[in-house]
GROMACS .gro file of C-alpha atoms in nm:
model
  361
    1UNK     CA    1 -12.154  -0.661   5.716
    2UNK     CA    2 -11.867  -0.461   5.538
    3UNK     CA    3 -11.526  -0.472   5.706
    4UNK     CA    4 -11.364  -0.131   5.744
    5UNK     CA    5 -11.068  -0.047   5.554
    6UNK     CA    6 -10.741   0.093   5.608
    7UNK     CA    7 -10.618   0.269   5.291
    8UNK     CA    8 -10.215   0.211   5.167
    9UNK     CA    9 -10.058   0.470   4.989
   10UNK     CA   10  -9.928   0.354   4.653
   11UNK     CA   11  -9.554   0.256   4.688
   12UNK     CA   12  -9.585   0.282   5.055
   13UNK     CA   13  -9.286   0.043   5.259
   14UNK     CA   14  -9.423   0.168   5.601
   15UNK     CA   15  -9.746  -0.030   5.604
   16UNK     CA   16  -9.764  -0.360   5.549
   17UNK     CA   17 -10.166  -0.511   5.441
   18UNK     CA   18 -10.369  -0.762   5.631
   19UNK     CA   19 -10.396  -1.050   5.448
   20UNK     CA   20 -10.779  -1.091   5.302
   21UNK     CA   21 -10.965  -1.325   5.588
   22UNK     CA   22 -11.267  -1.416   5.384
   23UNK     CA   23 -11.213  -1.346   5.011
   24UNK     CA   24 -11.172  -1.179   4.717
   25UNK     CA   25 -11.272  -0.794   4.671
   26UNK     CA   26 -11.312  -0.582   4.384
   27UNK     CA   27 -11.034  -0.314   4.322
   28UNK     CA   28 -11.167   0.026   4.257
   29UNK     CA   29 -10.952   0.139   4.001
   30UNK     CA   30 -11.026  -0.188   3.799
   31UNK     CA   31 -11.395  -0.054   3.878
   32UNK     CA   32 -11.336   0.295   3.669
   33UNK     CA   33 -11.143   0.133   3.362
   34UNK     CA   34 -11.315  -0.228   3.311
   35UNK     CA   35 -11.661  -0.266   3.216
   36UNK     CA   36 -11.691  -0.597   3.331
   37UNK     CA   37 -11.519  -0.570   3.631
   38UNK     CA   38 -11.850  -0.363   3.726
   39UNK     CA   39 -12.075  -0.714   3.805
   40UNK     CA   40 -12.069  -0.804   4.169
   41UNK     CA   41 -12.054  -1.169   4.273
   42UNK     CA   42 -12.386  -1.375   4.304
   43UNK     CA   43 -12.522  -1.415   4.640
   44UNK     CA   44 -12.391  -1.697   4.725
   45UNK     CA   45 -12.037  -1.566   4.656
   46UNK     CA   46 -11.787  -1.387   4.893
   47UNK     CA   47 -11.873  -1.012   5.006
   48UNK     CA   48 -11.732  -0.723   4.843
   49UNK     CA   49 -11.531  -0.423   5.011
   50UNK     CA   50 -11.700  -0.067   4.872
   51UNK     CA   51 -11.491   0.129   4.624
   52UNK     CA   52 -11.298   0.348   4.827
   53UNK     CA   53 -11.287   0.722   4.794
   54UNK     CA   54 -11.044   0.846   4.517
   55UNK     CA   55 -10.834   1.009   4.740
   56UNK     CA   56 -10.553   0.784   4.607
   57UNK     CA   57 -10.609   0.655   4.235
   58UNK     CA   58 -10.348   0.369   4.264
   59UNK     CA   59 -10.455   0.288   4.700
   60UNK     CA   60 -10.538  -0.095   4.756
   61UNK     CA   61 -10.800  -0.142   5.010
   62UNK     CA   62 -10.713  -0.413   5.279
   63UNK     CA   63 -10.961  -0.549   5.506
   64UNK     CA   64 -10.880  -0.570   5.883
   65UNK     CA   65 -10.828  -0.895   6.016
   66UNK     CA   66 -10.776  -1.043   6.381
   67UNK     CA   67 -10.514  -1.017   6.528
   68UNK     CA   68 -10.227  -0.725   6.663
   69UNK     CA   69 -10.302  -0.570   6.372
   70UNK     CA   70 -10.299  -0.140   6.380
   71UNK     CA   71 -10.610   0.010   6.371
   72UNK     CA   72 -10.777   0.103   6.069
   73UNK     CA   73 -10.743   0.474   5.964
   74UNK     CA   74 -11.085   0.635   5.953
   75UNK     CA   75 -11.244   0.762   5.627
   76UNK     CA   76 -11.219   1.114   5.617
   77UNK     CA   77 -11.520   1.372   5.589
   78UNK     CA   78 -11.726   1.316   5.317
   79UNK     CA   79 -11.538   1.024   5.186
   80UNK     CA   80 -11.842   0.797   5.097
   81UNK     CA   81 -11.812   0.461   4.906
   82UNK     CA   82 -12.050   0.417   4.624
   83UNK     CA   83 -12.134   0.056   4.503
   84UNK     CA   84 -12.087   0.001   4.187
   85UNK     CA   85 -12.352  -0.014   3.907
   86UNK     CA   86 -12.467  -0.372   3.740
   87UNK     CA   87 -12.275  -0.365   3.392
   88UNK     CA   88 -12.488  -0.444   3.044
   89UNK     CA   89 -12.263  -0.721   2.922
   90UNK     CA   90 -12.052  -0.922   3.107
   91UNK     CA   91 -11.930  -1.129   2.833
   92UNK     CA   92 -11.787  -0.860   2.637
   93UNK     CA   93 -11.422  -0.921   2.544
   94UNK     CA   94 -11.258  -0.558   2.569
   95UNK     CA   95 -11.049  -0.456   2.251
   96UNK     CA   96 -10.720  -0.451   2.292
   97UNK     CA   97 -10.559  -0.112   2.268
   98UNK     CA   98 -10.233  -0.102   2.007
   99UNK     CA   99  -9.953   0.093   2.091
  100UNK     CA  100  -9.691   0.264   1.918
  101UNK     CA  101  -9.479   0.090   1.626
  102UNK     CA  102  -9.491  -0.244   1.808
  103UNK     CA  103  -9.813  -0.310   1.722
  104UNK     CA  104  -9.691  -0.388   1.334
  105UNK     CA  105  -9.414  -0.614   1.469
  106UNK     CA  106  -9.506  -0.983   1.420
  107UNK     CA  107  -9.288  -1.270   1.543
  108UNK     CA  108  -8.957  -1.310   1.315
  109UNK     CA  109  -8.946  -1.700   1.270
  110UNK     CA  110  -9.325  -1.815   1.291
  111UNK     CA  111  -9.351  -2.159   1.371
  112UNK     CA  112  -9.587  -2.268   1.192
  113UNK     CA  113  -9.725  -2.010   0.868
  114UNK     CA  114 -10.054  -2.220   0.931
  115UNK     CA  115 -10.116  -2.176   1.270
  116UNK     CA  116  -9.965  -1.903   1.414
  117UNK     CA  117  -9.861  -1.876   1.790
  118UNK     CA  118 -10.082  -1.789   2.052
  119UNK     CA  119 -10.012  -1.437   2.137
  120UNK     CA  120 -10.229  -1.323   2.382
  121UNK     CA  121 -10.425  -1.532   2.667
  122UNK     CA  122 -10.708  -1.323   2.809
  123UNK     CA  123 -10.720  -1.300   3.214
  124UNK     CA  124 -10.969  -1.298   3.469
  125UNK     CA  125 -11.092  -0.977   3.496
  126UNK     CA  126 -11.375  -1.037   3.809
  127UNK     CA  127 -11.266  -1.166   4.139
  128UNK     CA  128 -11.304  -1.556   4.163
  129UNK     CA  129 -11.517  -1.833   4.348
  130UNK     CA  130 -11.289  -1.942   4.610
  131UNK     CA  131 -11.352  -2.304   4.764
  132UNK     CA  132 -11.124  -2.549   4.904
  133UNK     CA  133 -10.975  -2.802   4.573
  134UNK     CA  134 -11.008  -3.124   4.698
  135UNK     CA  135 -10.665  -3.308   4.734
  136UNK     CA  136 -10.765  -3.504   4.384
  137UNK     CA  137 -10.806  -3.175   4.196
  138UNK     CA  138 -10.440  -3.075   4.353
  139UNK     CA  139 -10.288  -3.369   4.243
  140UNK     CA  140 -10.384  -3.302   3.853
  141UNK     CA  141 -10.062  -3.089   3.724
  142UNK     CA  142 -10.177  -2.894   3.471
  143UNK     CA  143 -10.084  -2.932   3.075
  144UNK     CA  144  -9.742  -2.874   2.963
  145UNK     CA  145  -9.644  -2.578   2.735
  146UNK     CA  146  -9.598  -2.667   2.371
  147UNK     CA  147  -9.193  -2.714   2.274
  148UNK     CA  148  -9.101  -2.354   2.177
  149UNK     CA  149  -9.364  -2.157   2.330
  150UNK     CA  150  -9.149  -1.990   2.535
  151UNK     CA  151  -8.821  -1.939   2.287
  152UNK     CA  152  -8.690  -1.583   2.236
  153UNK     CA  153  -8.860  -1.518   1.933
  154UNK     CA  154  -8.794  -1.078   1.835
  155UNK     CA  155  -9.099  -0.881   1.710
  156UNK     CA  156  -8.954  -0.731   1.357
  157UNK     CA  157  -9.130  -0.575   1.070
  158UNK     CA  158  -9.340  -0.775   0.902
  159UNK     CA  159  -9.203  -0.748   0.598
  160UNK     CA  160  -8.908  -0.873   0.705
  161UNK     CA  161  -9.007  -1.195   0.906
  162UNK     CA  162  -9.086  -1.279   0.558
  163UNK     CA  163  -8.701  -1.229   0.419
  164UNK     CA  164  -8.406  -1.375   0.551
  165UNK     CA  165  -8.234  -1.046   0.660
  166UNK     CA  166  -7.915  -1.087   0.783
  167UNK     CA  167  -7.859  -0.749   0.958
  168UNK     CA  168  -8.120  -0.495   0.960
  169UNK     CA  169  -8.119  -0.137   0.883
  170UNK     CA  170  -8.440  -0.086   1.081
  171UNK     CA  171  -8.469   0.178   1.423
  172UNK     CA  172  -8.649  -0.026   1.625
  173UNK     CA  173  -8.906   0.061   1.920
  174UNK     CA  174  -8.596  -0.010   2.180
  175UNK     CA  175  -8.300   0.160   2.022
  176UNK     CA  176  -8.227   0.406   2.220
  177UNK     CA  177  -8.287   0.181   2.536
  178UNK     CA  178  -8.057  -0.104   2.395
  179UNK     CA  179  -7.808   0.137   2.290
  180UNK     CA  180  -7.714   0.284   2.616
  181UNK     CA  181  -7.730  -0.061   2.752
  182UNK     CA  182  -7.474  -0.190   2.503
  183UNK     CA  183  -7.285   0.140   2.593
  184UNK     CA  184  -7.368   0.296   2.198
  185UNK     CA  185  -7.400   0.610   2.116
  186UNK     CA  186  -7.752   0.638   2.221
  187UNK     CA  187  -7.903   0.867   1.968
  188UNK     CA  188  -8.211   0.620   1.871
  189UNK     CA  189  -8.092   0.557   1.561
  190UNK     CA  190  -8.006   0.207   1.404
  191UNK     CA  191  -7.575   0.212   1.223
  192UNK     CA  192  -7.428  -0.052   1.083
  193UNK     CA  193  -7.198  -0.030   1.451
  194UNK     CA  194  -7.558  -0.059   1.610
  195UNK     CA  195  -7.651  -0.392   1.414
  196UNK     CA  196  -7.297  -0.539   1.477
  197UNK     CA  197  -7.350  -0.490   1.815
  198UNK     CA  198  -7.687  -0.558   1.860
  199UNK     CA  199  -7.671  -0.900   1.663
  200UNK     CA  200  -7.369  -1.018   1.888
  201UNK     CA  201  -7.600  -0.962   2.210
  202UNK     CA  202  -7.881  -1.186   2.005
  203UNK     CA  203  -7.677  -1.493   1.960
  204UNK     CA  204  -7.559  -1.504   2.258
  205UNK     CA  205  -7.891  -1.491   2.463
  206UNK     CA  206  -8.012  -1.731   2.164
  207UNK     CA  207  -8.265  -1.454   2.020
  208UNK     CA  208  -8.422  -1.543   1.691
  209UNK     CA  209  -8.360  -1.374   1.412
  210UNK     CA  210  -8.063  -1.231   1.554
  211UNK     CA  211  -8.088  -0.936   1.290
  212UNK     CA  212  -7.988  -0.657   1.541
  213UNK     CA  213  -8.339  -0.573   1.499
  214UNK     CA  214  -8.427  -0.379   1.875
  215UNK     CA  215  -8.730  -0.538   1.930
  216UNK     CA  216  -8.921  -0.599   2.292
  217UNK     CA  217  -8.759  -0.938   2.333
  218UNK     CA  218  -8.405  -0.794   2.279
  219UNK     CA  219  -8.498  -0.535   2.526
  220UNK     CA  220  -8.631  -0.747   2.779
  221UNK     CA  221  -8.371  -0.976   2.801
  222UNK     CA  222  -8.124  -0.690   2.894
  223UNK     CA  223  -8.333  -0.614   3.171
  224UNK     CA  224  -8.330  -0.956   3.319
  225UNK     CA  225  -7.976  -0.977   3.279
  226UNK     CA  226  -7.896  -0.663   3.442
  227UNK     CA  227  -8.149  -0.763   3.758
  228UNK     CA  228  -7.983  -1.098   3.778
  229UNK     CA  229  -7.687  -0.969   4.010
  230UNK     CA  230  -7.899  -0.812   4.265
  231UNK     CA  231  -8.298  -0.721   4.097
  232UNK     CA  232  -8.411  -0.501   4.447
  233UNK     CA  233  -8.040  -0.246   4.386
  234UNK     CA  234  -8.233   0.052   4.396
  235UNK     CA  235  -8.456  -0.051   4.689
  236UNK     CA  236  -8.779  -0.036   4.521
  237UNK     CA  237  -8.912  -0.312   4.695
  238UNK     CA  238  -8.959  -0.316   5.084
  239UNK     CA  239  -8.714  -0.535   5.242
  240UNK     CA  240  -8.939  -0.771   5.577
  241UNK     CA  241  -8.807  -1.053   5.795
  242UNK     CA  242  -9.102  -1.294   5.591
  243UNK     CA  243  -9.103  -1.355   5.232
  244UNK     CA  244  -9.231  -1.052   4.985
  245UNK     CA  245  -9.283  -1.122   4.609
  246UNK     CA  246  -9.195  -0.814   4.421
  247UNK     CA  247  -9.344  -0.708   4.070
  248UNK     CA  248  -9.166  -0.466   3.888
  249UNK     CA  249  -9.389  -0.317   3.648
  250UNK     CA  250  -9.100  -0.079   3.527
  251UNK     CA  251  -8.887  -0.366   3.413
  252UNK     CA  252  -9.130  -0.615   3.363
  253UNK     CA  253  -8.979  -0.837   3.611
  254UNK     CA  254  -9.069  -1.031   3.928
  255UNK     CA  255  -8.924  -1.206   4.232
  256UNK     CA  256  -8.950  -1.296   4.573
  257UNK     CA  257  -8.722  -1.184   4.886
  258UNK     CA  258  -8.653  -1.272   5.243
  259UNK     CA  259  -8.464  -1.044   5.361
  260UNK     CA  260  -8.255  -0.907   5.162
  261UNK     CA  261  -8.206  -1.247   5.041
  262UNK     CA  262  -8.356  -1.319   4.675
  263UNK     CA  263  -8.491  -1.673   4.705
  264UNK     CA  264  -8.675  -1.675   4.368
  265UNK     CA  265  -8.622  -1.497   4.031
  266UNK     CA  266  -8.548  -1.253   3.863
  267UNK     CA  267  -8.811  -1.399   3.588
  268UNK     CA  268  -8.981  -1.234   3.316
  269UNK     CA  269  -9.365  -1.097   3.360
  270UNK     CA  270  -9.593  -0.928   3.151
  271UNK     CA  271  -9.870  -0.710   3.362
  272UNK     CA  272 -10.154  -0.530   3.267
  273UNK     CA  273 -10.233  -0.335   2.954
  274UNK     CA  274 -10.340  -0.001   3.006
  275UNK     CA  275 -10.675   0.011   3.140
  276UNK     CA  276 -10.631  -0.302   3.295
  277UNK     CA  277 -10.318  -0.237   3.487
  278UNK     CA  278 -10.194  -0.432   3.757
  279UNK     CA  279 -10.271  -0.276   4.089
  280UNK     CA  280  -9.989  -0.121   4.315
  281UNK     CA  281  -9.929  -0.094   4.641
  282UNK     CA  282  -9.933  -0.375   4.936
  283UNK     CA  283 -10.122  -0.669   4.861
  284UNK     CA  284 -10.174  -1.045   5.016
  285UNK     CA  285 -10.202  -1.370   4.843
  286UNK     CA  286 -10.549  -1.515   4.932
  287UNK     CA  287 -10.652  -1.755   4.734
  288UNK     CA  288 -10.457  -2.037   4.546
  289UNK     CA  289 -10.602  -2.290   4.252
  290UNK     CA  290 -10.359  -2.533   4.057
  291UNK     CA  291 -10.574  -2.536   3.806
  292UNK     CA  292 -10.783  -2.258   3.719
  293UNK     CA  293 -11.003  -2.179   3.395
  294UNK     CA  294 -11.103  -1.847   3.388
  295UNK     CA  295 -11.467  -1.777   3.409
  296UNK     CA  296 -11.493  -1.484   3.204
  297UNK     CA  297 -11.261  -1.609   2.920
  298UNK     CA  298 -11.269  -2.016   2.965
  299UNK     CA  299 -10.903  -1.984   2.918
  300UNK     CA  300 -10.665  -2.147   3.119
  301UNK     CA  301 -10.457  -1.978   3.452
  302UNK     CA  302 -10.210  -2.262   3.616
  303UNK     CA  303 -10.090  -2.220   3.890
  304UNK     CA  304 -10.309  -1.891   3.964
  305UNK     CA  305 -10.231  -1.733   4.347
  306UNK     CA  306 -10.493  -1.450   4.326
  307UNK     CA  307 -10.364  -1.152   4.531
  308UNK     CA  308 -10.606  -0.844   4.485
  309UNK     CA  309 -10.943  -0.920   4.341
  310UNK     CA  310 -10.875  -1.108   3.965
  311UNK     CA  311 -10.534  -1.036   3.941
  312UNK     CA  312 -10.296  -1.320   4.022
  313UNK     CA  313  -9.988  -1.468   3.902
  314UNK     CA  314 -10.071  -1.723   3.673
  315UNK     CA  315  -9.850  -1.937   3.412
  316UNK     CA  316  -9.954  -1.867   3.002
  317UNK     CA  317  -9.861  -2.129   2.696
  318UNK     CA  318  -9.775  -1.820   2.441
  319UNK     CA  319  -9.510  -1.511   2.456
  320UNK     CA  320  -9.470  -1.306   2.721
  321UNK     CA  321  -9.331  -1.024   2.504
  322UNK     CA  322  -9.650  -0.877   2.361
  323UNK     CA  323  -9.692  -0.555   2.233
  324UNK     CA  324  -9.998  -0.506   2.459
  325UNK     CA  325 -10.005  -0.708   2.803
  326UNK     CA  326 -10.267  -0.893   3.010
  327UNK     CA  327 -10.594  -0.801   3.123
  328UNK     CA  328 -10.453  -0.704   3.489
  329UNK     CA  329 -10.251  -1.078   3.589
  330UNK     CA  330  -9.934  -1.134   3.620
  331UNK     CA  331  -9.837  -1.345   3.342
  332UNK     CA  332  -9.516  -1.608   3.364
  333UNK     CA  333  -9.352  -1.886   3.189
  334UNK     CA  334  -9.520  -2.221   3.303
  335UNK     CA  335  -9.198  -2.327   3.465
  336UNK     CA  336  -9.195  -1.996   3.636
  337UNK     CA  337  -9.520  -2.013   3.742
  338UNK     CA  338  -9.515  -2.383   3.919
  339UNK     CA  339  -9.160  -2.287   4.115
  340UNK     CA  340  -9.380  -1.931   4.224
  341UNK     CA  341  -9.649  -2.219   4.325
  342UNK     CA  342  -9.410  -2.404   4.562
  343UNK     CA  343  -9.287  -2.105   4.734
  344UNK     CA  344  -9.589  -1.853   4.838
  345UNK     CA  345  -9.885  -1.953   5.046
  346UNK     CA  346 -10.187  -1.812   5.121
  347UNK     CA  347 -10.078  -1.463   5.334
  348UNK     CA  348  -9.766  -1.435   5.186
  349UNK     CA  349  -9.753  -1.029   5.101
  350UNK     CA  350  -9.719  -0.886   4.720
  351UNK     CA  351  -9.572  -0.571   4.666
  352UNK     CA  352  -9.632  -0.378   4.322
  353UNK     CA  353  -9.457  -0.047   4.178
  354UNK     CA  354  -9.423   0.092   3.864
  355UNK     CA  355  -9.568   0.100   3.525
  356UNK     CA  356  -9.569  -0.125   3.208
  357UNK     CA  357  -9.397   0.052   2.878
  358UNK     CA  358  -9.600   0.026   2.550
  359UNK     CA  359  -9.500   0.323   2.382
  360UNK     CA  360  -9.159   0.384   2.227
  361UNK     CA  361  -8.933   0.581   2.373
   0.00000   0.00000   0.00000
């Protein structure tokens, strides 16, 4: 039988979720914008929640679970869940969308001409079997990154990853953003007093080419730098007695608080492109695996801790900087992603806000 459902508001810090009791469940909004998010598990698999009404496009269903735990909110008058319909093609790999003028940046210093570096790593997009690893299987660390994979490498013209430019006269998709940071004049377009500036900030953070080209990495460090004081300073995420990891969509940014104590992060994330965005609101962690391949993709997730349906926090081997982002996880460094292992469990709450930027300004 189906469990009722009490629905969250989106960005609500009054209601905290019930952690999932049996397993995953299939989002509603990732329903509506992925095809292949339309399949239902086999049989034998866990039990899906129905799509709740749209009476909140962004509201995460959680199922009730024992315990002194409020009651769930009825559905209101005609409110009806429909299940959703089989898809045609579950092994379709959805097109990427391209954005703006980042998607004709390519990485400045390639590594290799031969072999370029891994860009993109698709993500589960269906929830996943969940069984118990057997202490062997948790004992198997999974494969290290490659030496690099995770340097600041800036997305500049093509054309000019090509040339050693020393100082570029380029606008780039972040000037206006990296202006006012640097406390410019912030009218969007690239000086020679821009560059200067811009170029210092580079070598400094160790960004490559450091052009004063302002790219997404450029941008993105500034944003972790500015979170590192204090990342929760306008009180976006809810502040509990019990540890909450907070995604910041806005910033691209993650970490987990006690408190008001931060006791992990600020790190760097990339969510969910649009279509596939990551899902706000209250969520739980339920369902943990070291070493997880997923099934749609056959690409690898370490240190996955699956939190609402198939979108978990999961380590990558390429950038994080992208000019289009993940298929709905919450993509982190490998490093980041095994200290994120050691500190959540199964229950620990997720809260999401926000929205990923993939349009210039």
């Amino acid at each position: 039988m189906l469990a009722a459902a009490t629905l969250l508001p989106v960005g609500s810090a009054q209601a905290d979720p019930a952690p999932p009791v049996s397993g995953p469940r299939v989002d509603p909004e990732a329903l509506a914008s992925d095809p292949q998010a339309d399949l239902a598990p086999s049989a034998s698999g866990p039990l899906e929640d129905p799509a709740p009404p749209a009476s909140g496009p962004q509201a995460d269903p959680a199922p009730s679970a024992p315990g002194p735990q409020a009651d769930p909110a009825p559905l209101a008058s005609g409110q009806q869940a429909d299940p959703a319909p089989p898809a045609s093609d579950p092994q379709a790999d959805p097109t990427p969308p391209v954005f703006g003028p980042q998607a004709e940046l390519v990485p400045g210093i390639p590594l290799n001409p031969l072999a370029p570096r891994q860009t993109d790593t698709p993500d589960q997009a269906l929830p996943p079997e969940v069984y118990t690893p057997t202490p062997e299987e948790d004992a198997v660390e999974p494969q290290d990154a490659a030496d690099g994979a995770f340097d600041r490498v800036e997305y500049v013209p093509r054309e000019e990853a090509a040339e050693d430019v020393e100082c570029t006269e380029r606008t780039g998709p972040h000037q206006r953003r990296v202006e006012r940071w640097l406390k410019l004049e912030a009218d969007g377009e690239q000086s020679a007093a821009d560059c200067r500036a811009i170029r210092a900030f580079q070598t400094k953070h160790k960004i490559e080419p450091a052009s004063g080209f302002a790219g997404p990495v450029t941008w993105a460090t500034m944003q972790l730098v500015s979170a590192r004081k204090n990342p929760n300073a306008e009180k976006k995420c809810p502040v509990r007695m019990y540890r909450v990891a907070c995604v910041d969509l806005d910033r691209q940014l993650t970490w987990v608080q006690k408190g008001k104590g931060v006791v992990f992060g600020p790190v760097p994330i990339r969510s969910g492109r649009e279509g596939y965005g990551t899902r706000t609101g209250w969520h739980a962690i339920y369902w943990r695996h070291k070493n997880h391949v997923s099934s749609l993709y056959h690409s690898p997730m370490p240190y996955s801790q699956f939190f609402s349906g198939g979108q978990a926090f999961h380590g990558v081997y390429g950038n994080l900087h992208t000019a289009v982002g993940s298929m709905g996880c919450v993509n982190m460094t490998l490093d980041d992603a095994r200290k994120l292992w050691g500190l959540l469990r199964n229950g620990d709450r997720v809260f999401v806000w926000g929205h990923r930027l993939e349009e210039q300004e």
